[in-house]
Coordinates of C-alpha atoms and ligand atoms in Angstrom, one line a residue:
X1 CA -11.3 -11.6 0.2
X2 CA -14.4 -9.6 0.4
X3 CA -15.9 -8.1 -3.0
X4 CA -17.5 -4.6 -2.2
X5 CA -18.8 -3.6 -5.5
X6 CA -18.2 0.2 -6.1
X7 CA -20.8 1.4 -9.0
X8 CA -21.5 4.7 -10.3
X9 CA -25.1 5.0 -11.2
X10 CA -27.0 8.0 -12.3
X11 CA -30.1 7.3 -9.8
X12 CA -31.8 10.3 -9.1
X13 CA -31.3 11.3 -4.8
X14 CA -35.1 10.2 -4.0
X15 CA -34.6 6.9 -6.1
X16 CA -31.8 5.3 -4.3
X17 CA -33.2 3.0 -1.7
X18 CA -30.1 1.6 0.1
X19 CA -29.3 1.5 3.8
X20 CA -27.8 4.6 4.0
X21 CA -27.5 7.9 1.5
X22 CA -24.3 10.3 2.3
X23 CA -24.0 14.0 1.0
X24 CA -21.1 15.7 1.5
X25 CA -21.0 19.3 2.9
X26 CA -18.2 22.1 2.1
X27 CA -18.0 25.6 3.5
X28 CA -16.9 28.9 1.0
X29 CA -14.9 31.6 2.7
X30 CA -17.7 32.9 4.4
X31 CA -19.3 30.1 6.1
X32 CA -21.7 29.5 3.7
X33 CA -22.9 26.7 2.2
X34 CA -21.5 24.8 -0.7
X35 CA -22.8 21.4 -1.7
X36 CA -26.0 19.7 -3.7
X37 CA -29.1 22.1 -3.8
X38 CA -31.3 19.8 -3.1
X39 CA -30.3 19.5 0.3
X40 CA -30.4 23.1 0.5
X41 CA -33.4 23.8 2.5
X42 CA -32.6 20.7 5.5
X43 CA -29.6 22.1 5.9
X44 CA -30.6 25.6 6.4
X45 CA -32.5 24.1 9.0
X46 CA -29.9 22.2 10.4
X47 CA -28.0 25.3 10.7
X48 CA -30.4 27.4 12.1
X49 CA -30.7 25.1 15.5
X50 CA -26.8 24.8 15.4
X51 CA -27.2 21.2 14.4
X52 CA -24.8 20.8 11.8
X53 CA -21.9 23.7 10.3
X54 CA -20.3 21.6 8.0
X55 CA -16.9 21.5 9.5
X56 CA -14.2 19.0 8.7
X57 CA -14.8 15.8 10.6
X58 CA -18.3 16.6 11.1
X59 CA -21.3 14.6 10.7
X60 CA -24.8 14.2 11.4
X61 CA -27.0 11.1 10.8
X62 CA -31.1 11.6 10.3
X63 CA -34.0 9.1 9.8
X64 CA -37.0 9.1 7.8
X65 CA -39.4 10.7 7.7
X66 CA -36.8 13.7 6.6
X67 CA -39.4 16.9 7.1
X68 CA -40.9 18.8 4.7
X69 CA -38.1 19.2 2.3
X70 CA -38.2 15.5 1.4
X71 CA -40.8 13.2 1.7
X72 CA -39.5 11.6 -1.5
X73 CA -36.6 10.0 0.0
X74 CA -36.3 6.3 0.3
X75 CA -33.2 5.7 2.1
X76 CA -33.2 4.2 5.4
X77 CA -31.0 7.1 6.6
X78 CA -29.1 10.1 5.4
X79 CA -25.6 11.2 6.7
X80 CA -24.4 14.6 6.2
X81 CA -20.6 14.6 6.2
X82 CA -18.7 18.4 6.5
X83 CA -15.6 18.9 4.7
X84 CA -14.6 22.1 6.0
X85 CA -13.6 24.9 3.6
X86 CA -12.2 23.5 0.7
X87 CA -11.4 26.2 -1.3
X88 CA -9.1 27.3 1.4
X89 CA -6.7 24.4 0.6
X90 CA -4.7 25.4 -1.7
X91 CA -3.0 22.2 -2.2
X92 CA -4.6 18.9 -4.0
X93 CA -2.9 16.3 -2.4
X94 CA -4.5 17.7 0.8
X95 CA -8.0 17.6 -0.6
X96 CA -7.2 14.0 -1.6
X97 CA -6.5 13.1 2.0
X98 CA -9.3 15.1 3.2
X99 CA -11.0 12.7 0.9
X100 CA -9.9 9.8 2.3
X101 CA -10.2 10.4 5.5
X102 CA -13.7 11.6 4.9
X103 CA -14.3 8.6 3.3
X104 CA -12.7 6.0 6.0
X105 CA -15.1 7.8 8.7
X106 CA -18.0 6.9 6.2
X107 CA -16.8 3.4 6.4
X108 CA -16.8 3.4 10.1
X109 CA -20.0 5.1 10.5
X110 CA -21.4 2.4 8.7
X111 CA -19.8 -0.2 11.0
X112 CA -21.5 1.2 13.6
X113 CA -24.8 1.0 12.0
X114 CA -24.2 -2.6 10.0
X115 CA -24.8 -0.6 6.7
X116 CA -24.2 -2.9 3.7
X117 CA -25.8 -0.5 1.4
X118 CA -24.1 2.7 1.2
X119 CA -24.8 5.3 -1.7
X120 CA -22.9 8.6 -2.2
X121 CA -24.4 12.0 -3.9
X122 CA -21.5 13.2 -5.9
X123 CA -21.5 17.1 -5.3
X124 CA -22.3 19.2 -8.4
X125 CA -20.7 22.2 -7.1
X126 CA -16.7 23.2 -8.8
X127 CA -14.3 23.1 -5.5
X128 CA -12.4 19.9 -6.9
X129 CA -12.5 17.8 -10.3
X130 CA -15.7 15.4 -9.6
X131 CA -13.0 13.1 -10.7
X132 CA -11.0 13.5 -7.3
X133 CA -13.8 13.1 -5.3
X134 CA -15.0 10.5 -6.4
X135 CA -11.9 8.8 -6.4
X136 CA -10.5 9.7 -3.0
X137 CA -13.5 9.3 -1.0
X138 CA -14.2 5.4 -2.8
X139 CA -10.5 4.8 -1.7
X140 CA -10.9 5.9 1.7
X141 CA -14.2 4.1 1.9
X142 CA -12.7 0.7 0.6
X143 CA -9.7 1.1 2.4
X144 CA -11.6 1.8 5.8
X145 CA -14.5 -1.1 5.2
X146 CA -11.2 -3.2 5.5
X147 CA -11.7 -6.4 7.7
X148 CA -9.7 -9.6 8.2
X149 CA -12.3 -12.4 9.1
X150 CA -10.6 -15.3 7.6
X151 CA -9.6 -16.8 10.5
X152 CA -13.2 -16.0 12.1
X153 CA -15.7 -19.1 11.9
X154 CA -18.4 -16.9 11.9
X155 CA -16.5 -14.4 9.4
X156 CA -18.2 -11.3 11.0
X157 CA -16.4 -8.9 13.5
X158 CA -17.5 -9.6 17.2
X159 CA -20.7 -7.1 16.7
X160 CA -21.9 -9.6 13.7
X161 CA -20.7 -7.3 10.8
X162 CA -19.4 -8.2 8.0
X163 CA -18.7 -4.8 6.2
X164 CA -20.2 -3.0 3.4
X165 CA -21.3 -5.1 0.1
X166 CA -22.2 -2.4 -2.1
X167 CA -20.7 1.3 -2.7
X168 CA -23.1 3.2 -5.2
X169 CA -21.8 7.2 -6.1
X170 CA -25.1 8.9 -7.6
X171 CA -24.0 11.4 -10.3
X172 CA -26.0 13.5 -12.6
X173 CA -22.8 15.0 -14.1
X174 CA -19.3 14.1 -15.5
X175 CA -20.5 10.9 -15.1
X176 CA -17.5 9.3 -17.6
X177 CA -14.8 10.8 -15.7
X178 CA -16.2 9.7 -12.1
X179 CA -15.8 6.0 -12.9
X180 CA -13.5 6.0 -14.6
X181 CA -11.8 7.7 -11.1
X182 CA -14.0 5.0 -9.4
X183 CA -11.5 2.4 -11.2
X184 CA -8.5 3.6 -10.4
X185 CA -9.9 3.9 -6.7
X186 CA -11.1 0.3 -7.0
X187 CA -7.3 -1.1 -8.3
X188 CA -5.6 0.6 -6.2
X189 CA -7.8 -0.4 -2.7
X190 CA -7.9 -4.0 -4.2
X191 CA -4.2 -4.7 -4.3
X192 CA -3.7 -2.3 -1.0
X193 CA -6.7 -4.8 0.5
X194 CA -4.5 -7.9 -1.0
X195 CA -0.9 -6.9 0.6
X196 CA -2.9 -6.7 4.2
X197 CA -4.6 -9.7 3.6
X198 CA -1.3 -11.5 3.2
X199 CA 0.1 -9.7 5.4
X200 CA -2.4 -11.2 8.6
X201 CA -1.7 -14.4 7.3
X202 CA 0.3 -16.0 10.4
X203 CA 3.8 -17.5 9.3
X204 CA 1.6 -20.8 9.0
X205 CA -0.8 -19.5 6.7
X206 CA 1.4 -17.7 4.3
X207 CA 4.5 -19.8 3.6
X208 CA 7.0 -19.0 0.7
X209 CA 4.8 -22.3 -1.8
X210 CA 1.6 -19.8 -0.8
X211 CA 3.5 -16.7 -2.3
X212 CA 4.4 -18.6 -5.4
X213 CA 1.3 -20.3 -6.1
X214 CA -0.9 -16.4 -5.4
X215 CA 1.7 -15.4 -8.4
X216 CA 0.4 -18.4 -10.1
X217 CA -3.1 -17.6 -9.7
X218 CA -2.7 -13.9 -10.6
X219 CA -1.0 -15.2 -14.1
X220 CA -3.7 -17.3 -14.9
X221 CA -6.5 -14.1 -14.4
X222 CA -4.2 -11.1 -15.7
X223 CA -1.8 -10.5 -18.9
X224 CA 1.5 -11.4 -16.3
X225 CA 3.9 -13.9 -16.7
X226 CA 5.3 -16.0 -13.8
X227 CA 8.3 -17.9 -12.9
X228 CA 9.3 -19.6 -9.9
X229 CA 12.8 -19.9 -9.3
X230 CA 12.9 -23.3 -7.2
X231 CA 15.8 -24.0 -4.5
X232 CA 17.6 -26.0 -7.1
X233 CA 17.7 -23.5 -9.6
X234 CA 18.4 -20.5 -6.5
X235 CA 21.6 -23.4 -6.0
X236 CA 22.5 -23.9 -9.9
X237 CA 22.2 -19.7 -10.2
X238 CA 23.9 -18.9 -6.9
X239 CA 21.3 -17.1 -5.4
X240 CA 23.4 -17.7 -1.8
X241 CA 22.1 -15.4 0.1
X242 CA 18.3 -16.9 -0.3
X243 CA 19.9 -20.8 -0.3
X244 CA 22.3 -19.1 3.0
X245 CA 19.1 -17.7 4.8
X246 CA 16.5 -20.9 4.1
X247 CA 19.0 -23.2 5.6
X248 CA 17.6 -23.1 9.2
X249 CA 13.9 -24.1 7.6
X250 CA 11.9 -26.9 6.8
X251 CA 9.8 -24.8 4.4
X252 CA 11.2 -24.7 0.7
X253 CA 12.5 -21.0 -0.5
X254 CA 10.8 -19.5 -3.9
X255 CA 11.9 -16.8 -5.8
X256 CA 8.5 -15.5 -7.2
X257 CA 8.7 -13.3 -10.4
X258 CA 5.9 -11.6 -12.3
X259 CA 6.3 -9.9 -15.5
X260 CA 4.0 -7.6 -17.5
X261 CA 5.2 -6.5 -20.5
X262 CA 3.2 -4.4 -23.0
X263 CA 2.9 -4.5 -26.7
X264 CA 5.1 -1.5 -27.5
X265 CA 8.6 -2.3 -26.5
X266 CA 10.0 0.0 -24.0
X267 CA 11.9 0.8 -20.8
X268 CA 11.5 -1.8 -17.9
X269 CA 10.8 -1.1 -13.9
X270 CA 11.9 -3.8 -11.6
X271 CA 10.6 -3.7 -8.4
X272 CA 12.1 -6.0 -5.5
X273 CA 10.0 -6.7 -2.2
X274 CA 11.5 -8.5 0.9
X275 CA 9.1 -12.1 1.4
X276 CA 10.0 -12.9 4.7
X277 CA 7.4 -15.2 5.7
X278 CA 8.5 -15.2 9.5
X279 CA 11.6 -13.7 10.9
X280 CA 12.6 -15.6 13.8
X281 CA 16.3 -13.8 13.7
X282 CA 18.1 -17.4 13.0
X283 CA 20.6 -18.1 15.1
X284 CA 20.8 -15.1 16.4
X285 CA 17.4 -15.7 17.9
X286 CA 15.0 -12.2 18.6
X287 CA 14.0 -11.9 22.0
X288 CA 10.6 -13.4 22.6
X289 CA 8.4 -10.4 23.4
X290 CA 7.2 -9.3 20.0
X291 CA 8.4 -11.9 17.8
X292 CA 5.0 -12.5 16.8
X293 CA 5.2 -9.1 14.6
X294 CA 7.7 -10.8 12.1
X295 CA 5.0 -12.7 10.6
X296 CA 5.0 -9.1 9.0
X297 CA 8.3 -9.4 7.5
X298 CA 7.0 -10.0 4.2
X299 CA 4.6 -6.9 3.8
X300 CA 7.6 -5.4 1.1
X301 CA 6.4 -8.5 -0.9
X302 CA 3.3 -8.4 -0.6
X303 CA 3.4 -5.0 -1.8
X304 CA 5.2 -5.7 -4.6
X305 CA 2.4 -8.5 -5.5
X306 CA -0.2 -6.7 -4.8
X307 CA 1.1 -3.8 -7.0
X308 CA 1.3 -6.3 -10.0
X309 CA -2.6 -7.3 -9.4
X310 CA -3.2 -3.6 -10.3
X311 CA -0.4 -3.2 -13.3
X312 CA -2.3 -6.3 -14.5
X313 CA -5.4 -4.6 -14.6
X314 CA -4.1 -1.3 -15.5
X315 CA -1.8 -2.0 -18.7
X316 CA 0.9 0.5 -18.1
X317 CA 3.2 1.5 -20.8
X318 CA 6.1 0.3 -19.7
X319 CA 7.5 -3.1 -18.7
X320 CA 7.2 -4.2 -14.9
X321 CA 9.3 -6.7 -13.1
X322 CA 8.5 -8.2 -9.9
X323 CA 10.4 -10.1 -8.5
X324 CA 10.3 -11.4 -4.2
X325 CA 12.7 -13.5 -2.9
X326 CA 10.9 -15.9 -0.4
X327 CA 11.6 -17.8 2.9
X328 CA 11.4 -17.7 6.7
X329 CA 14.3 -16.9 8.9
X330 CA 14.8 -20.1 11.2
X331 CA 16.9 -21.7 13.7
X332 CA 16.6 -25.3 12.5
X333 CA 19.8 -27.8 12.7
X334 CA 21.3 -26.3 9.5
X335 CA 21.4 -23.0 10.3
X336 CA 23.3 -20.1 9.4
X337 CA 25.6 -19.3 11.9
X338 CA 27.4 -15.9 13.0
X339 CA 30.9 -16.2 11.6
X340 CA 29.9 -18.1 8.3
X341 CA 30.8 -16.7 4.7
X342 CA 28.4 -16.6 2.0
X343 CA 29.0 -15.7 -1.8
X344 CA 25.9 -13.9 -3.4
X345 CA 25.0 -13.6 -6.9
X346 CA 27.4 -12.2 -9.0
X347 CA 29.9 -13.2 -6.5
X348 CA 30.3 -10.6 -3.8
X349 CA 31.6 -12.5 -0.2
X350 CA 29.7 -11.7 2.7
X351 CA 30.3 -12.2 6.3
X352 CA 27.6 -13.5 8.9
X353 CA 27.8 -11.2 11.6
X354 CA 24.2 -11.4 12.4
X355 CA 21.9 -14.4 10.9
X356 CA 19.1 -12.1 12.3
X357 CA 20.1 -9.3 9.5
X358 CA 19.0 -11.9 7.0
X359 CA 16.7 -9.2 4.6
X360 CA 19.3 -7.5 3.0
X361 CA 20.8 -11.2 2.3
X362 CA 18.2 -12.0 0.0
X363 CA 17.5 -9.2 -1.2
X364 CA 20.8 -8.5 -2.1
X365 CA 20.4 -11.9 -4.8
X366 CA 17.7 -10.7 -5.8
X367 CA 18.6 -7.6 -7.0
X368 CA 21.8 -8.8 -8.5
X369 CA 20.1 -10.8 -10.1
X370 CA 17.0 -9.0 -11.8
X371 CA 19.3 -6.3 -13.1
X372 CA 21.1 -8.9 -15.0
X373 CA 18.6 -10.4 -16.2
X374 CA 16.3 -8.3 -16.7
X375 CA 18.1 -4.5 -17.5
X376 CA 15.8 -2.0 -16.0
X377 CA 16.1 1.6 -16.5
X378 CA 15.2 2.0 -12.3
X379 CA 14.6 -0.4 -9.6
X380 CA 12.4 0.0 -6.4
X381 CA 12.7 -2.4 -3.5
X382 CA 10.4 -2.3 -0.7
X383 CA 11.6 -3.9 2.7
X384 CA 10.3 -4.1 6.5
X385 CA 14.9 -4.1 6.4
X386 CA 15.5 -2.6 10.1
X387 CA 14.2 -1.7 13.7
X388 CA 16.9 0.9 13.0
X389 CA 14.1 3.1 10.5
X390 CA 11.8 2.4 13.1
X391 CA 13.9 4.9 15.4
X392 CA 14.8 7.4 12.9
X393 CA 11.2 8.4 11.9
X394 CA 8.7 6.5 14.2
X395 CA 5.4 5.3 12.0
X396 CA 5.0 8.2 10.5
X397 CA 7.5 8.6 7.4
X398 CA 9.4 5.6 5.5
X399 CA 12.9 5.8 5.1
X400 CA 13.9 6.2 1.1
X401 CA 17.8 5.6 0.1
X402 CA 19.0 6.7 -3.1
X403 CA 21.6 6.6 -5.8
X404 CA 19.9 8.9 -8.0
X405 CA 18.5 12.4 -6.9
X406 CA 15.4 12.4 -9.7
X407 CA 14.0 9.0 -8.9
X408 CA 14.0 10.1 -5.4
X409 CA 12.9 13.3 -6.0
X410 CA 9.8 11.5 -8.2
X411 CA 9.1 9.1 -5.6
X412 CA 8.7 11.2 -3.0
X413 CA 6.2 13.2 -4.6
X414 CA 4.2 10.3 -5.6
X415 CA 4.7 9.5 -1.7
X416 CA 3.4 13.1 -0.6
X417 CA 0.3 12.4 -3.4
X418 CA -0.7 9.1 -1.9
X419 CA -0.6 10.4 2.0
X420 CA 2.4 8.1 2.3
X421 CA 5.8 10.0 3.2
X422 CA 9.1 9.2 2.3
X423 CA 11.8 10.8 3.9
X424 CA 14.8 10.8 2.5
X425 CA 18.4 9.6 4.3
X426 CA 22.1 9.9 3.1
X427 CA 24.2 7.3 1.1
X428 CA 27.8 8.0 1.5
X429 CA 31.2 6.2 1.5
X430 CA 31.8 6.5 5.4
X431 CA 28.5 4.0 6.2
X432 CA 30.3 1.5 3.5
X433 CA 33.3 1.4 5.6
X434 CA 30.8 0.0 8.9
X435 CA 30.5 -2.9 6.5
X436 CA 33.7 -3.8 5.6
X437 CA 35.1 -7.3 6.7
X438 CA 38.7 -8.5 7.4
X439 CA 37.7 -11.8 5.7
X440 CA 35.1 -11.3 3.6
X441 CA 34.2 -8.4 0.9
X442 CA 31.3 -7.0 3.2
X443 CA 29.7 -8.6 5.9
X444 CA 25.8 -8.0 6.9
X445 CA 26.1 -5.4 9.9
X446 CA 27.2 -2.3 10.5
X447 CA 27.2 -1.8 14.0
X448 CA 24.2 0.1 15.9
X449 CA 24.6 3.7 14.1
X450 CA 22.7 4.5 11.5
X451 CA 21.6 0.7 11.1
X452 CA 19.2 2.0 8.5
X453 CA 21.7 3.3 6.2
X454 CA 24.4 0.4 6.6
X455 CA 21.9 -2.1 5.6
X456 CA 20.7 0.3 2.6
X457 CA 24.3 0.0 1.6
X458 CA 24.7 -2.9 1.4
X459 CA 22.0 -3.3 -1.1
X460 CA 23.6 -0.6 -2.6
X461 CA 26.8 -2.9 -3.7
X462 CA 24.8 -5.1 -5.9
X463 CA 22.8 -2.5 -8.0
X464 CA 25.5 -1.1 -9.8
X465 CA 24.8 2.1 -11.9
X466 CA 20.8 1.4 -12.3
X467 CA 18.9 4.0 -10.9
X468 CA 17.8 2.5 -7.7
X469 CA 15.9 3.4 -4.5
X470 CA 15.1 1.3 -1.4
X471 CA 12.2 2.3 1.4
X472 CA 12.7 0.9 4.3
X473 CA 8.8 0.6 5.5
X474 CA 10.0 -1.1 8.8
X475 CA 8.2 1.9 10.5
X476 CA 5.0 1.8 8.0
X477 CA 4.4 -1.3 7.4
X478 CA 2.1 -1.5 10.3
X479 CA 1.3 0.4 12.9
X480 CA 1.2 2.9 10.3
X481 CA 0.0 6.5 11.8
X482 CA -3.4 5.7 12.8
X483 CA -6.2 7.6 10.5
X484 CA -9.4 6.2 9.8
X485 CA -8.9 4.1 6.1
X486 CA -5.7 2.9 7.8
X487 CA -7.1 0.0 9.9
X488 CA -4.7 -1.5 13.3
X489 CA -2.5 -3.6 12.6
X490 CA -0.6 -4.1 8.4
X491 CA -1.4 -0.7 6.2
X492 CA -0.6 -2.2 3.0
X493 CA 1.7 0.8 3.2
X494 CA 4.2 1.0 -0.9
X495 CA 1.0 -0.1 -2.7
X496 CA -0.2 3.0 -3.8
X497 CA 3.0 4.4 -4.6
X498 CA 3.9 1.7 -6.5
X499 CA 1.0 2.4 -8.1
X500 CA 0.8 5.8 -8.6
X501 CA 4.6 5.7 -9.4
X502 CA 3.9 3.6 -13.0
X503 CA 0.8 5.8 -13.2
X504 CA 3.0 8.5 -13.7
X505 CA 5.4 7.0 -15.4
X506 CA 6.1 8.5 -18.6
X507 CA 9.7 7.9 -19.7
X508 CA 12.8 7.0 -17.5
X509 CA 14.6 10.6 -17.8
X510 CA 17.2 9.0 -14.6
X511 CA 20.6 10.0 -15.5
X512 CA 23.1 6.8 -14.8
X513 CA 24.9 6.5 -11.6
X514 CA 28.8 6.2 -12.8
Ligands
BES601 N1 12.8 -7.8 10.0 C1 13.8 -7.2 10.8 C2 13.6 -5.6 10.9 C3 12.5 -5.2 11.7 C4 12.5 -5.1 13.1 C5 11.4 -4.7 11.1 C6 11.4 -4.6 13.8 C7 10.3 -4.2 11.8 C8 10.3 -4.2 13.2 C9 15.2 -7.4 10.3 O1 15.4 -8.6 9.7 C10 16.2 -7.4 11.4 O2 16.1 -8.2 12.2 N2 17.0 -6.4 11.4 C11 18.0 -6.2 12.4 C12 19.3 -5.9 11.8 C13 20.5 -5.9 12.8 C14 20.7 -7.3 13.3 C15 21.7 -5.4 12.0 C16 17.6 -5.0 13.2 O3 17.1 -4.0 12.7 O4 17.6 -5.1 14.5
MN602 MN1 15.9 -10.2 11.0
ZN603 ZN1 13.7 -9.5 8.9

């Protein structure tokens, strides 16, 4: 992975001598100007020949030598970027994606100019915390300098750029809280950065043993504690529906779990991602065009990983369990067949209608089996579960399922905060009956209504009373609505909310399901 180093440093304007400087322009009610007075004059002039107004999404790039106003400069170029009218938004979380987005078309306007330098005048004027901007605008910047070159022998995109190397935000002012909003922004685009890195790994590159021995790494470098449940132990435990799915595969299954657990003694989050390394559909093979898109099927994973990278760094106060269940989906000589019965743990029967619904098979296990063990007061589990999602809400929103109103009621504002929706969908008795079998308890497919919900209840039967909430990010995971920090292709879409979410987290006020 790339290490863009994001610094705040309290360089005068005229003493910064990267590639490129960036001010930031906002309008008041009238149309006037509100930004750094030092750019005052140019952009008086700018105005004046209609040049430049400021507006959202606008910007204007100058080179030296920058006129009369500013001789003293020593950047290689200046870029003016309009925000619009802020104080017209009445609403934060929209300034925060304002942010972003201003900062993502930074990061491409830097592409286009191979700018490895960048440095950022943070505003001294009051329309938002310095905090926030600093923050939003590094995360957009980060999340749009986002490249995958691994795979790349030359490890530079086909124009021979290799993306930004250093981030500097120039601040005269509040200079304490902008970094330590510059960290926060740095964690969070990290582990977002992580989950699409795995997530671009090819079914080859990122097998169930590379999952397991990332956890391994990340133990060794931050306060977490892993286990790796192996198949032996998945057989001696009865994890069946991990054991059921990974019989079709030559690669070994893991079940990966991280731990952080802080000093005090408290409450405990366990949060479940789907590591589907590649989904093939088993024996009930997918249809060829577009297979490749299941090496994808492990972005809920991956999220959940990446998620601990930052709880690591951040030292919540509250106990975080991660735990991902890991394996391909494969039509090898053992394979599950349609028709076969498979016990899970805890014991629940369940009939193979589909091998190719194989998600909610081990994650099913899973979540049995990290409430028992480990008792949390709320579980999240993030899962790329069904093409069904994928036709309820498009790319836009991610499906959230619920047993408990307040955990979805939290989540969804921490969705709405972090620019990624969750829309809500019903639980309800009536979907469990599209799962019942006449020879087993349940069996793994509901039929083709609401596919989204039937396979959300059927995690649903193995969470008990813990407060519990599934997003479906089938839709998100890529393709994710295209803005500029959100690159083609994986989003790292969960991350930040998973973030944000133990952010936030305070105490576990979730009243029991009964
Ligand atoms: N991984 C897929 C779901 C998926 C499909 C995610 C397309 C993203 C894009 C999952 O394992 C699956 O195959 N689900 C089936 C379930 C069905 C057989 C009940 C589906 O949604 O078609
Ligand atoms: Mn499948
Ligand atoms: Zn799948």
């Amino acid at each position: 992975m790339k290490n863009t180093k994001l610094v705040v440093s309290t360089k005068k304007v005229e003493e910064y001598s990267g590639d490129l400087l960036v001010t930031l322009v906002a309008l008041d009610e009238q149309g006037g100007y509100v930004g750094d007075d030092y750019f005052r004059p140019l952009l008086e002039s700018l105005v004046q020949y209609k040049e430049f107004s400021g507006k959202k999404d606008e910007q204007i790039q100058l080179y030296p030598p920058f006129g009369p106003f500013f001789g003293k400069l020593k950047c290689r170029r200046l870029l003016l970027v309009g925000l619009g009218c802020l104080n017209a938004i009445t609403d934060l979380n929209v300034k925060k994606e304002l942010l972003r987005t201003a900062g993502g078309a930074i990061a491409a306007q830097c592409k286009s100019n191979k700018v490895t330098n960048v440095g950022i005048c943070m505003p001294n004027y009051s329309g938002l915390p310095d905090i926030t901007i600093g923050e939003f605008l590094s995360e957009g910047i980060l999340l749009g300098d986002y490249r995958f070159l691994k795979y790349k022998t030359k490890k530079k995109d086909e124009d021979g750029y290799a993306g930004l190397t250093k981030i500097e935000l120039l601040a005269t002012t509040h200079v304490k809280a902008i970094r330590s909003g510059a960290t926060k922004a740095s964690n969070s685009a990290k582990a977002v950065i992580t989950a699409r890195d795995m997530a671009n790994e090819p079914g080859n590159g990122l097998t169930p043993s590379h999952f397991s021995q990332y956890a391994i790494g990340l133990a060794e470098s931050l306060p977490l504690r892993c286990t790796i449940l192996e198949k032996k132990d998945m057989i001696d435990l009865g994890l069946g529906g991990i054991i059921a799915v990974n019989q079709g595969s030559d690669e070994p299954p893991k079940v990966v779990i991280l731990e952080y657990s802080p000093k005090q003694k408290g409450e405990t989050i366990l949060l479940v991602g789907k590591g589907l390394t590649f989904d093939s559909g088993g024996v009930s093979l997918k249809p060829a065009q577009g297979m490749m898109d299941m090496k994808y099927d492990m972005c809920g994973g991956a999220a959940v990983l990446a998620a601990m990278e930052a709880v690591g760094r951040e030292k919540p106060a509250v106990r975080v369990v991660a735990i991902v269940p890991a394996t391909d989906n494969m039509a090898g000589g053992g394979a599950l067949k349609p028709g076969d019965i498979i016990t899970h743990y805890g014991g629940i029967t369940s009939e193979i209608e589909s091998t190719d619904a194989e998600g909610r098979l081990i994650l099913a296990d899973a979540l049995a089996y990290g409430i028992e063990k480990f008792h949390p007061d709320c579980v999240i589990d993030l899962a790329t579960l069904t093409g069904s999602a994928i036709f309820a809400l498009g790319h836009h929103y991610c499906a959230l399922l619920s047993n408990n109103d307040k955990l979805a009621e939290k989540l969804i504002a921490v969705g709405t905060a972090c620019a990624e929706p969750l829309w809500r969908l019903p639980l309800g008795e009536m979907y469990v009956k599209q799962i019942k079998s006449q020879v087993a308890d349940i069996k793994n497919t509901g039929g083709k209504p609401a596919g989204c919900i039937t396979a959300a209840e059927y995690l649903h039967q193995f969470v008990g009373s813990t407060p519990w909430a599934h997003l479906d990010i089938a839709g998100t995971a890529w393709d994710f609505s295209e803005k500029t920090y959100i690159p083609k292709g994986p989003s790292g879409f969960g991350v930040r909310i998973l973030i944000e979410f133990l952010r936030r987290w305070e105490t576990c006020n979730f009243p029991t399901v009964d």
